[in-house]
Coordinates of C-alpha atoms and ligand atoms in Angstrom, one line a residue:
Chain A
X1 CA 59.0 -46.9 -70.7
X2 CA 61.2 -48.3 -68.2
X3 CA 61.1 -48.1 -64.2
X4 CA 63.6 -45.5 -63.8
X5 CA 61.7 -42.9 -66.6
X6 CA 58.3 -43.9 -64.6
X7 CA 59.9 -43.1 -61.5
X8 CA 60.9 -40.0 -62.2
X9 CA 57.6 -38.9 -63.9
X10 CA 56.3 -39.7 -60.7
X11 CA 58.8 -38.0 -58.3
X12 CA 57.6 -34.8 -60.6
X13 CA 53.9 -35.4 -60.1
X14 CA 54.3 -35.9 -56.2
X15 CA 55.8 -32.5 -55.8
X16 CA 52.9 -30.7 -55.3
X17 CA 51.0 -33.0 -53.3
X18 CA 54.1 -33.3 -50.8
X19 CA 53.3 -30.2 -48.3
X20 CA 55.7 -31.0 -46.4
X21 CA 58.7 -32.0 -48.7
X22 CA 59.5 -35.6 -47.1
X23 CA 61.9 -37.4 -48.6
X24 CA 60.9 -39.9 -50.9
X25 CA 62.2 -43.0 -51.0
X26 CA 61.1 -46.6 -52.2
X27 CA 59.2 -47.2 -48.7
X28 CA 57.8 -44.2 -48.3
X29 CA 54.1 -44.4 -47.2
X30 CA 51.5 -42.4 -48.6
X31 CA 49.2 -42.6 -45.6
X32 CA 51.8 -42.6 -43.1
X33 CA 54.7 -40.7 -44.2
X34 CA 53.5 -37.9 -46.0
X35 CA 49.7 -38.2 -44.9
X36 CA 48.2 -38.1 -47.4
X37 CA 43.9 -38.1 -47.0
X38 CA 41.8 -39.7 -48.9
X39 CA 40.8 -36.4 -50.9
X40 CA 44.5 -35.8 -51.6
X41 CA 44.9 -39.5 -52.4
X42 CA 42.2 -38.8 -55.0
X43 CA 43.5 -36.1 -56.6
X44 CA 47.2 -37.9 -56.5
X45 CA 46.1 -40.9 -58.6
X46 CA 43.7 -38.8 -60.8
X47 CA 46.9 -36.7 -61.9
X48 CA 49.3 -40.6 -62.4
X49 CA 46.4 -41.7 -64.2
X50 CA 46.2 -39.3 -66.8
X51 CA 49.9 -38.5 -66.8
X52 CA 50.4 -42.3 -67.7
X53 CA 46.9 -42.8 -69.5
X54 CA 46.1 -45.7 -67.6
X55 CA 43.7 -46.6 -65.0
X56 CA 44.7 -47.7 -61.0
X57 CA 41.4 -48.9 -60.1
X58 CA 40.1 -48.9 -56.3
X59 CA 41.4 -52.7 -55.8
X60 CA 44.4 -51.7 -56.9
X61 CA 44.9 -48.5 -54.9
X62 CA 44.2 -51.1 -51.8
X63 CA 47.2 -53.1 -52.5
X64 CA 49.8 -49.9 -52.9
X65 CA 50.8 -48.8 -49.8
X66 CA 54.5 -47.6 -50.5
X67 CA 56.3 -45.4 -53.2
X68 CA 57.9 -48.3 -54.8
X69 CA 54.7 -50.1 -54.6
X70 CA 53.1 -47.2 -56.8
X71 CA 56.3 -47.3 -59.1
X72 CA 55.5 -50.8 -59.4
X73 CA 52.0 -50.7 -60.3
X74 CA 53.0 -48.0 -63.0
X75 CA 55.2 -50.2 -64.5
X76 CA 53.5 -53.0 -65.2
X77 CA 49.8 -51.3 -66.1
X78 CA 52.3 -49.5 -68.5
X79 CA 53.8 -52.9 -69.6
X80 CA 50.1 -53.9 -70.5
X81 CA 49.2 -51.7 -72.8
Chain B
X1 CA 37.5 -67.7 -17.5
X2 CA 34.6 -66.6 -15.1
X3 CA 31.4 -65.4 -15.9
X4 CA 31.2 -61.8 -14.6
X5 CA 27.5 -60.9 -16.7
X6 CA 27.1 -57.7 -17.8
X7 CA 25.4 -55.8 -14.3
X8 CA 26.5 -52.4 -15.4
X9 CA 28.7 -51.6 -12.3
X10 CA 31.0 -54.2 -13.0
X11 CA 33.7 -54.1 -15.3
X12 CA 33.9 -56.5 -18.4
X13 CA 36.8 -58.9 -18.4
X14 CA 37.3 -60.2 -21.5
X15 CA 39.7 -63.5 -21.8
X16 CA 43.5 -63.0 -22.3
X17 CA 45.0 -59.7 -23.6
X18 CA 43.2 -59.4 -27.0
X19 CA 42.5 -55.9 -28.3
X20 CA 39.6 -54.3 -27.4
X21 CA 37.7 -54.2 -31.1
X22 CA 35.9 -51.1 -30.0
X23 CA 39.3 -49.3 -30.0
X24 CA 39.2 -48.3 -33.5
X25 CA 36.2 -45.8 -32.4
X26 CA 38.2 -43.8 -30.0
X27 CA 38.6 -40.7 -32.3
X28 CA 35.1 -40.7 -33.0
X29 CA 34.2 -40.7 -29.5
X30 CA 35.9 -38.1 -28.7
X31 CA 34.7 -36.1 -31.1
X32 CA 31.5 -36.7 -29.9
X33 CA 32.4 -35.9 -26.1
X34 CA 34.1 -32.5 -27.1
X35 CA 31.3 -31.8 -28.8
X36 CA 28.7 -32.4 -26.5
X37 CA 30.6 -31.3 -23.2
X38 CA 29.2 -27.5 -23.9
X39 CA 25.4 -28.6 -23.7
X40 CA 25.3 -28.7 -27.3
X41 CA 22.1 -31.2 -28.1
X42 CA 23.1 -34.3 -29.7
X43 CA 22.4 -33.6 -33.7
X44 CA 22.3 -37.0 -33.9
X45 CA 19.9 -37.9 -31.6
X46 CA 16.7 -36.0 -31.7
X47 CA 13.7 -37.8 -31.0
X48 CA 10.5 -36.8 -32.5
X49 CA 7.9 -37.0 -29.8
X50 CA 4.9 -36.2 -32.0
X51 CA 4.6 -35.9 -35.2
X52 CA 2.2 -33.2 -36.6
X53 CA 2.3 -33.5 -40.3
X54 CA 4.7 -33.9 -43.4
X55 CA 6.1 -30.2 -42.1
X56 CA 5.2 -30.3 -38.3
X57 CA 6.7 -32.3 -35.3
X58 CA 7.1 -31.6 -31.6
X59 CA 10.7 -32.1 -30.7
X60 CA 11.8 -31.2 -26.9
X61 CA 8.1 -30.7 -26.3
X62 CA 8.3 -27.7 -28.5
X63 CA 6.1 -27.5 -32.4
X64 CA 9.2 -27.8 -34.7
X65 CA 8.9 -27.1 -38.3
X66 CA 10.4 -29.8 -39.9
X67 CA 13.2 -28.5 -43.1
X68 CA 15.4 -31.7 -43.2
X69 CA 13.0 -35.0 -44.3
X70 CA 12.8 -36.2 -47.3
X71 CA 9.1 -35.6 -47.1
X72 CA 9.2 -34.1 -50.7
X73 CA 5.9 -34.5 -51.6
X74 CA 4.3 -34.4 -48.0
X75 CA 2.5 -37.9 -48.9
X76 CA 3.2 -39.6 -45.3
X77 CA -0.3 -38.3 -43.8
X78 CA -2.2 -38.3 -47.3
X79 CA -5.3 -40.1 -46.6
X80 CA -5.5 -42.1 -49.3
X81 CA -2.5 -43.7 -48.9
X82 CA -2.8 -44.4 -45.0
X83 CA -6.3 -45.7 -45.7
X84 CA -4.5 -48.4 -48.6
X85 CA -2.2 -49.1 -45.8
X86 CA -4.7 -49.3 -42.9
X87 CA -6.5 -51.7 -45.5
X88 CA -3.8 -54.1 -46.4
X89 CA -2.8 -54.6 -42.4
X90 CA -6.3 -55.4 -42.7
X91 CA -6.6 -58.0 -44.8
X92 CA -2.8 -59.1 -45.0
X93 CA -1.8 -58.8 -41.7
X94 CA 1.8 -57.1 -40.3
X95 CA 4.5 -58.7 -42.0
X96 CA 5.5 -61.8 -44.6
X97 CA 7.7 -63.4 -41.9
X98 CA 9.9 -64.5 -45.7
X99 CA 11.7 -63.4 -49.0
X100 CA 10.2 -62.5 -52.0
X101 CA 11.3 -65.5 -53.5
X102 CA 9.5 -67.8 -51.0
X103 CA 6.5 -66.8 -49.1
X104 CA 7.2 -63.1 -49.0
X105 CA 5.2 -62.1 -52.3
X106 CA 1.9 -60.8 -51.8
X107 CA -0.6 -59.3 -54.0
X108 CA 0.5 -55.9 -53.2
X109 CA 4.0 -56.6 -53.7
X110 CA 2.9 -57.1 -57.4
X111 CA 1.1 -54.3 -57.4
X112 CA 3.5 -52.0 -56.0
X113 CA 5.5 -53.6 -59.1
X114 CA 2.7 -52.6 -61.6
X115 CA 2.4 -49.1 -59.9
X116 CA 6.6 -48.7 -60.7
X117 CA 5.6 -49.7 -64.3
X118 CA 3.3 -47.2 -64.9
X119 CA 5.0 -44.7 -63.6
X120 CA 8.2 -44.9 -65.4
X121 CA 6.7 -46.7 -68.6
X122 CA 9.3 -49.7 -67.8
X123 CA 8.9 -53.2 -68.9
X124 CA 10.6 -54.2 -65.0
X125 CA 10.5 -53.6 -61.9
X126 CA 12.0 -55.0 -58.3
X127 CA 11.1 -53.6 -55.1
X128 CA 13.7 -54.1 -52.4
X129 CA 13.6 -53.6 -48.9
X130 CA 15.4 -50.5 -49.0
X131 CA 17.0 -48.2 -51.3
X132 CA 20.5 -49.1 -49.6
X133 CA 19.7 -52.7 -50.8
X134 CA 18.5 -51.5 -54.0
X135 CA 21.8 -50.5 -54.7
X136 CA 24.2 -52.9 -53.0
X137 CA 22.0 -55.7 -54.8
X138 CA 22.1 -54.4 -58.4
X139 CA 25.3 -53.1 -58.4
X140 CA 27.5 -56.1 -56.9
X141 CA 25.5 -58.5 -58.9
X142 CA 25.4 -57.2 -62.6
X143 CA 29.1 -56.0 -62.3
X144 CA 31.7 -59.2 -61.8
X145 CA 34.8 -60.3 -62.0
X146 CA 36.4 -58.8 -64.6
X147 CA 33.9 -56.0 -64.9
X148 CA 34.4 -52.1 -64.6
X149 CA 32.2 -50.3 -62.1
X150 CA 32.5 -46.7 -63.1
X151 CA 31.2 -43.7 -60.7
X152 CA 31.5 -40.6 -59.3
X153 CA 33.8 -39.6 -56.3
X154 CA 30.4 -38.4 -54.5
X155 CA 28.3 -41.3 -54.6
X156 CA 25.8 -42.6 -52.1
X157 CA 27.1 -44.6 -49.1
X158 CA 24.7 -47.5 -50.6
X159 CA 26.8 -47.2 -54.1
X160 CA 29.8 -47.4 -52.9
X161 CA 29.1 -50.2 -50.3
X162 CA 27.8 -51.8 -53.6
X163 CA 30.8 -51.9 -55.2
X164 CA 32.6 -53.3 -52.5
X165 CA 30.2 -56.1 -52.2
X166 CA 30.8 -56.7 -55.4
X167 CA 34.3 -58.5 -57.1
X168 CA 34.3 -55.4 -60.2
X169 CA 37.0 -53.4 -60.9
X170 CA 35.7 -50.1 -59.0
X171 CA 37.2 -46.8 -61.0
X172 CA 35.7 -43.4 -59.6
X173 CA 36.0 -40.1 -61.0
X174 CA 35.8 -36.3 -60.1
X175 CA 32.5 -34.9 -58.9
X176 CA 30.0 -34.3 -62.3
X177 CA 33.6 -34.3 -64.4
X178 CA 32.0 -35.1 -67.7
X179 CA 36.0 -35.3 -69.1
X180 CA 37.3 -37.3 -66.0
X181 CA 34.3 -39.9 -66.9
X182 CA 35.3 -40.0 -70.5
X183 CA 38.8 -40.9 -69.8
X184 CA 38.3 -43.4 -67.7
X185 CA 36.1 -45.1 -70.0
X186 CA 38.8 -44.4 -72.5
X187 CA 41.3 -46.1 -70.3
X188 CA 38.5 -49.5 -69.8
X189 CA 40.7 -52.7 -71.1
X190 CA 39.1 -53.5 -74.4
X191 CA 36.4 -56.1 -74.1
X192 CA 35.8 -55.6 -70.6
X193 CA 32.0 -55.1 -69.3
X194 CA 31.5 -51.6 -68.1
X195 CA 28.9 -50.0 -66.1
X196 CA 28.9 -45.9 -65.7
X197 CA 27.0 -45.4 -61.8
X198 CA 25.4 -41.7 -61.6
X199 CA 23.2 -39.9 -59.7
X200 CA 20.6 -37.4 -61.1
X201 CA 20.2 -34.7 -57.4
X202 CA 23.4 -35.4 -55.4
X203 CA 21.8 -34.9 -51.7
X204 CA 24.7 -33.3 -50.2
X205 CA 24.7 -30.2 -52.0
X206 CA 21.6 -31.0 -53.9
X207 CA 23.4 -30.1 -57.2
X208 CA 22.0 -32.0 -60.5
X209 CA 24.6 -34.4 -62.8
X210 CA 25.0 -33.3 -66.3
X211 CA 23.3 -37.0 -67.3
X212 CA 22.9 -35.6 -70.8
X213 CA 26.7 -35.6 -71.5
X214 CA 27.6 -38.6 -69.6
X215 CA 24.9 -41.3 -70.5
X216 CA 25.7 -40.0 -73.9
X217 CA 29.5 -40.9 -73.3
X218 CA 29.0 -43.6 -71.4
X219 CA 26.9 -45.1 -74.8
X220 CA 29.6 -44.3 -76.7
X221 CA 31.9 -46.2 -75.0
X222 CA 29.4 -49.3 -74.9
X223 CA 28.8 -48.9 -71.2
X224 CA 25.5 -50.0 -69.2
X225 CA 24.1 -47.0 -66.8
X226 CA 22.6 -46.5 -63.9
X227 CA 21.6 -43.8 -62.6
X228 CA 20.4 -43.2 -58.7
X229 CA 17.4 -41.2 -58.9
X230 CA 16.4 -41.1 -54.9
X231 CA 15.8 -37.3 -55.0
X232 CA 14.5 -36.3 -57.6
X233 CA 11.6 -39.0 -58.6
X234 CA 7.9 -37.0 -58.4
X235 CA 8.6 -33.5 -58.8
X236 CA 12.1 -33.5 -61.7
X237 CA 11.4 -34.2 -65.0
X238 CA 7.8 -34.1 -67.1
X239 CA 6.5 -37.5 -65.7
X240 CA 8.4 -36.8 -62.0
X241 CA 10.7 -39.6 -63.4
X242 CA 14.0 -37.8 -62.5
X243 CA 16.8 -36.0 -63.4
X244 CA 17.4 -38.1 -66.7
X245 CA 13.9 -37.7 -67.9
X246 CA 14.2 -33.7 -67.4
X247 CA 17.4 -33.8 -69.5
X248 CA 16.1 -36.5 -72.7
X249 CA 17.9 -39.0 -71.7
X250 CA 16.2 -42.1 -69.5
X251 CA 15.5 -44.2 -72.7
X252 CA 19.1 -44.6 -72.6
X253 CA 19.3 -45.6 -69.0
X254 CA 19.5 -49.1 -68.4
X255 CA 18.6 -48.9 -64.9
X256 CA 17.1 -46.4 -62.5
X257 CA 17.6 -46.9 -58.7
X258 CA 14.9 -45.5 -56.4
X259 CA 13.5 -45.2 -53.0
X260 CA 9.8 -45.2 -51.4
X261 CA 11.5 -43.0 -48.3
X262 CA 11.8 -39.4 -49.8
X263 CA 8.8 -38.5 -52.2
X264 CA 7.2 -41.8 -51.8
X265 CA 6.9 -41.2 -48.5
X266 CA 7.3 -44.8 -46.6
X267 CA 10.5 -47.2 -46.6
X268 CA 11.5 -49.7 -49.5
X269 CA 13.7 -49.6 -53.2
X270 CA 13.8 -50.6 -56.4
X271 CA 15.0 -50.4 -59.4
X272 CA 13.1 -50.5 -62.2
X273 CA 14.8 -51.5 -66.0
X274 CA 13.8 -52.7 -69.4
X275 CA 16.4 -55.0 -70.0
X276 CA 15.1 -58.1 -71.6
X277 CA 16.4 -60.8 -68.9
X278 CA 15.6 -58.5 -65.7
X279 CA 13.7 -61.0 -63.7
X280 CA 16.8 -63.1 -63.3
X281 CA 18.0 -60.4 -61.1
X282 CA 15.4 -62.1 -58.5
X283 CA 17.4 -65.2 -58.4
X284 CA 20.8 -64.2 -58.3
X285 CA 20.7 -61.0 -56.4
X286 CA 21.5 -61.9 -53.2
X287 CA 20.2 -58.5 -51.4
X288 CA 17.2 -58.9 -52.8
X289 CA 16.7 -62.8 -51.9
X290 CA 18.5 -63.4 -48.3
X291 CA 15.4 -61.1 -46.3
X292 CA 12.2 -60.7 -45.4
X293 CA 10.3 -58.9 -48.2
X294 CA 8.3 -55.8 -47.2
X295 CA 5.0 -55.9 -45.2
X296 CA 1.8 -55.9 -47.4
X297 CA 0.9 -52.5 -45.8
X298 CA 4.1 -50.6 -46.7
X299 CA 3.5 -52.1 -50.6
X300 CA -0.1 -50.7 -50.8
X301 CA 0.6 -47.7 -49.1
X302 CA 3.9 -47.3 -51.8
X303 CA 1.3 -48.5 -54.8
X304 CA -1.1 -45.7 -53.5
X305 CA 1.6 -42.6 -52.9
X306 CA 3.0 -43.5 -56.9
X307 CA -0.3 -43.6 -58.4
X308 CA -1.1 -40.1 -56.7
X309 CA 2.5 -38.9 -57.7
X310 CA 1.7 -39.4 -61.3
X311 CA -1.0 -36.9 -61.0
X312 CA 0.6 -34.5 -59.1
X313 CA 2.4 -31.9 -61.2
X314 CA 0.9 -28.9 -59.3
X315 CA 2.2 -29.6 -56.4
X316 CA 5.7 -29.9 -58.5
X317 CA 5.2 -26.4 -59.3
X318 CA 4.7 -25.4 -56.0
X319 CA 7.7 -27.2 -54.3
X320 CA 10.4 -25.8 -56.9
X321 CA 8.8 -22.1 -56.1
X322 CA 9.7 -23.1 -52.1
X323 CA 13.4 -24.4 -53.4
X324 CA 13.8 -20.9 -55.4
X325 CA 12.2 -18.5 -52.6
X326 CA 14.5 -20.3 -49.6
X327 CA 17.4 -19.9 -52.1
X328 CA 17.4 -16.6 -52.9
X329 CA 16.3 -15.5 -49.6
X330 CA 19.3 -17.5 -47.7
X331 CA 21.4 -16.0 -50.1
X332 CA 20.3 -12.4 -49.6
X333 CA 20.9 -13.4 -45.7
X334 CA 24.7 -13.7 -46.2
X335 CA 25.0 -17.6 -45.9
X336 CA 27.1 -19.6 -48.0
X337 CA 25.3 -22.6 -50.3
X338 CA 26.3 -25.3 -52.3
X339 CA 25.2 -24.7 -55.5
X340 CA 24.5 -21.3 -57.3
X341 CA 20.8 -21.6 -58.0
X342 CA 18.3 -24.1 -56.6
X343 CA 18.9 -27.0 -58.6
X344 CA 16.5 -29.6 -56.7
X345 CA 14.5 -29.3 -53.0
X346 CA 17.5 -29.5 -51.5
X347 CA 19.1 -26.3 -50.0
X348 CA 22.6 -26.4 -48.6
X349 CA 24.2 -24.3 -46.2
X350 CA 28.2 -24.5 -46.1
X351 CA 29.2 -24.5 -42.0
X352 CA 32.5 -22.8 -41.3
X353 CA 33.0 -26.0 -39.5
X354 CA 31.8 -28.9 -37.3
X355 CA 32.1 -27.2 -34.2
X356 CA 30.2 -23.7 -35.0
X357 CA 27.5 -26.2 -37.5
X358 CA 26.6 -28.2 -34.7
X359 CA 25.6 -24.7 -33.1
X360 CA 23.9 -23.0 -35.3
X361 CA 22.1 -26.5 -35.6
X362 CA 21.1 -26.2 -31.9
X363 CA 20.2 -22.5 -32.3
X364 CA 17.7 -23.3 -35.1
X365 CA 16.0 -26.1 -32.9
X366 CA 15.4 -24.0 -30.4
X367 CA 14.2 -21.1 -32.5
X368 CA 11.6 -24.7 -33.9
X369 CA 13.4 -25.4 -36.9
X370 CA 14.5 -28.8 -37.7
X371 CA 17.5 -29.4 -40.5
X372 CA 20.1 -32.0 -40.9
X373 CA 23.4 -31.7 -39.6
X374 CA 26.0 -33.3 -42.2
X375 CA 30.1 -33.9 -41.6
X376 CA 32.1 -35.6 -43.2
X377 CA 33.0 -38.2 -44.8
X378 CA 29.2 -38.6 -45.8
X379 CA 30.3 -35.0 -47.2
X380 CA 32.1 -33.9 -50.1
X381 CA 35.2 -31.9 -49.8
X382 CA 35.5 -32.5 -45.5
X383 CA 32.4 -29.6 -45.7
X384 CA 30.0 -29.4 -42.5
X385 CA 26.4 -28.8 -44.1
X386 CA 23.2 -27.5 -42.3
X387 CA 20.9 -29.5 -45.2
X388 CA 17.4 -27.8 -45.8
X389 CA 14.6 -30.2 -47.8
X390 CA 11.5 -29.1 -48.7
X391 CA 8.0 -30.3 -48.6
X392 CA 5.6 -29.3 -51.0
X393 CA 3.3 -28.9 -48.0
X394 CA 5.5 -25.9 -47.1
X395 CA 3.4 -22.8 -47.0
X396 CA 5.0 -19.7 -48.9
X397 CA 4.8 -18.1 -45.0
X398 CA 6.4 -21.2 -43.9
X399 CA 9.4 -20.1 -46.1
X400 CA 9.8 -16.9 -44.5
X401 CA 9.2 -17.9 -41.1
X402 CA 12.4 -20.6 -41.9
X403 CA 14.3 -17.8 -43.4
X404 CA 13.4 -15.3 -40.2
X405 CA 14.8 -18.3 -38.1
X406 CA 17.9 -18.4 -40.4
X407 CA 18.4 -15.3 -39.4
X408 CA 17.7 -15.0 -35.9
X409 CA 20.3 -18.0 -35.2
X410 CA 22.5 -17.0 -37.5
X411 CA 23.7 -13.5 -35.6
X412 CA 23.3 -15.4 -32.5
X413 CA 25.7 -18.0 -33.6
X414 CA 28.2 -15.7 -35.5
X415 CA 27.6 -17.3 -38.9
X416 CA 26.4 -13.8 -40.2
Ligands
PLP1 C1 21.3 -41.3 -53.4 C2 20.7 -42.2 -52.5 N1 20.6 -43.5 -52.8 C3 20.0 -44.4 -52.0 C4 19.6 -44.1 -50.7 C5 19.1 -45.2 -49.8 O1 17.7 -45.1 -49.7 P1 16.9 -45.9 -48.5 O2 16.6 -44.9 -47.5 O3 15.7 -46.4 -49.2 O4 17.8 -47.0 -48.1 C6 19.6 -42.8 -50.4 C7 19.0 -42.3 -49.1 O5 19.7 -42.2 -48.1 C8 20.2 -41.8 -51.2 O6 20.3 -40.5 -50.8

């Protein structure tokens, strides 16, 4: 799976959780720009997990901060397995 | 830079322009104020003037029946146990001024050791200074680099700061999700070491974890478990060895946390295990071997209060009848709880929110009823609880006279 297919998947799974239909672009913040708490956060990576069948473990989550950060991440956990 | 002391009228001048540290507190403090400016009595800052007995305390000069300790088995003023204690200061003196691993190990410390033994039929045992340290010790020290810690979303302050201590790979899941564990596990790189961290009574809502399908999965997936067992140990499961006893499972556990501050009824934790090469723990857990070990009072009055738990399975029976009468009757009243049935000694009540919790809090004090105010984030869900615990030195009248109180503040306050 390639960056732009992960992308996408993602853009699709962040719909819901995006209340307030910010644009999303590759520096988009999770905490900042679309606010997300810590119970949506939660929620948010439970849904990439399984969507992906991978795991983003807390240490992980620490180090994502933006969009492409998360696209990122999904690529190469993806790439691992 | 000159010294201006800290004489309370004078203001503090720090050096240069730094940010002031404290700044980061701001929201909190003003959450406080707002809360407070209407004469609501600090929830978090009741002081105890007197206390009566397990159930009985006089707060604001006024007898206050006391429905949020962790008093579960009412063993604080057993005689027995204060006359072990009132011995060992005796003959030990206060404190052991050092860590277990130097001077601070005292015949009762053993003891206290043996008495954990016995009572979960375990092979070891390690008291710790608290059940905090408990945790924090055994978690970040068994799970390292490389490792999988694996727990649920709602898990104990002392678990989580446990796993942050530690250098594991930290993977919660959703709340008692016994198919959110099991993918997870699924998704553990092969080879890596896992260890699946559950709690048998979660004390927010006082709901139980379905141990039987998780430590089952977790085996499966050649995980190591352990399981938190601070609420439920004396009075859940045949022996009053917890939640995984009552559901067939603690042979499987590797490790059970635990604490002497709810049904043991003084302060200290352990965990107790019968993994072959245990006792290592003593030397490499650093929790357990940077502070002073317990005083020799606190171990013999904790070596007493297990003994007498082993024997006390009528009082069990009485305690659970408390949990199911305050229940149903809360229930009946109107109020909103957190789990569907009585499912441990903890009862809670759901608050609309902080603001109108905090009040009904205050109402109940001054109708002499003590319970524990919780808000997030020690709270699932961003929930405002009114926690009720019970004692089994709770009368059945006490049980109405709480519910009549329930009620009484509850129509002054709205909530009904
Ligand atoms: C689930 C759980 N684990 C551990 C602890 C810590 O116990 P202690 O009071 O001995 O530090 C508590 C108590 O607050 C608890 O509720």
């Amino acid at each position: 799976m390639d960056r732009a297919e992960i992308d996408t998947r993602i853009r699709s799974i962040i719909e819901p959780f995006n209340k307030a239909q910010t644009a999303i672009a590759e520096d988009t913040t999770f905490a900042g720009d679309l606010e997300f708490d810590s119970l949506t956060v939660m929620d948010f990576v439970a849904a990439i997990e399984d969507e992906f069948d991978i795991i983003i473990s807390m240490n992980q989550q620490a180090e994502i901060e933006t969009y492409g950060q998360l696209v990122d991440a999904v690529t190469r956990l993806k790439d691992r397995t | 830079m000159t010294r201006t002391g800290l004489a309370p009228d004078q203001p503090v001048v720090r050096e240069g322009d730094g940010p002031d540290l404290f700044s980061k507190f701001d929201p909190l403090i003003a959450m406080r104020e707002n809360l407070l400016s209407e004469g609501q009595e600090d929830p978090f800052n009741l002081v105890m003037e007197r206390v009566l007995s397990p159930t009985r305390a006089i707060c604001n000069g006024r007898e206050t029946i006391l429905l949020g300790t962790y008093n579960y088995m009412g063993m604080t003023f057993d005689p027995e146990v204060i006359q072990a204690g009132e011995q060992a200061l005796r003959d030990y003196g206060t404190g052991t001024t050092g860590s277990r691993v130097l001077n601070g190990t005292y015949t009762p410390h053993k003891d206290c050791e043996n008495a954990l033994r016995e009572f979960y039929d375990m092979s070891g045992a390690m008291v710790f200074s608290t059940g905090y340290q408990a945790n924090l010790g055994i978690i970040s020290t068994i799970a390292g680099k490389g490792d999988y810690v694996i727990l649920d979303i709602d898990s104990h302050a002392s678990i989580w700061d446990g796993c942050k201590m530690g250098d594991a790979e930290v993977v919660p899941f959703k709340h008692n999700d016994v198919d959110a564990l099991e993918k997870r596990l699924r998704r553990v790189p092969e080879g890596a070491g896992k260890l699946v961290v559950l709690e048998g009574v979660y004390s927010m809502l006082g709901d139980v974890a379905p141990l039987k399908e998780m430590v089952a999965i977790a085996k499966r997936h050649g995980a190591m478990v352990l399981v938190d067992e601070a609420h439920s140990m004396g009075f859940i499961g045949e022996h009053g060895r917890g939640v995984a006893e009552a559901q067939g499972v603690l042979e499987q556990v590797d490790f059970v946390i635990g604490t002497f501050s709810k049904s043991v009824g003084t302060v200290g934790g352990f965990c107790v295990s019968n993994h072959p090469k245990f006792e290592i723990l003593r030397l490499v857990c650093r929790p357990y071997t940077f502070t002073a070990s317990l005083p020799p009072s606190v171990m013999a009055t904790a070596a007493t209060s297990i003994r007498k738990l082993m024997r006390g399975s009528d009082r069990r029976a009485h305690l659970w009848e408390n949990s199911r009468r305050l229940h149903a009757g809360l229930r009946e009243l109107g109020f909103s709880l957190g789990t569907d049935e009585a499912q441990s000694a903890i009862i809670a009540v759901v608050m609309p929110d902080l603001e109108r919790g905090a009040q009904m809090w205050g109402a109940l004090l001054e109708e002499g009823l003590y319970v524990n105010l919780a808000r997030p984030p020690a709270t699932p869900a961003n929930m405002t609880l009114l926690r009720c615990s019970l004692c089994a030195e709770h009368s059945e009248e006490d049980v109405q006279t709480i519910l009549d109180m329930f009620a009484q503040a509850g129509r002054k306050t709205g909530i009904i």
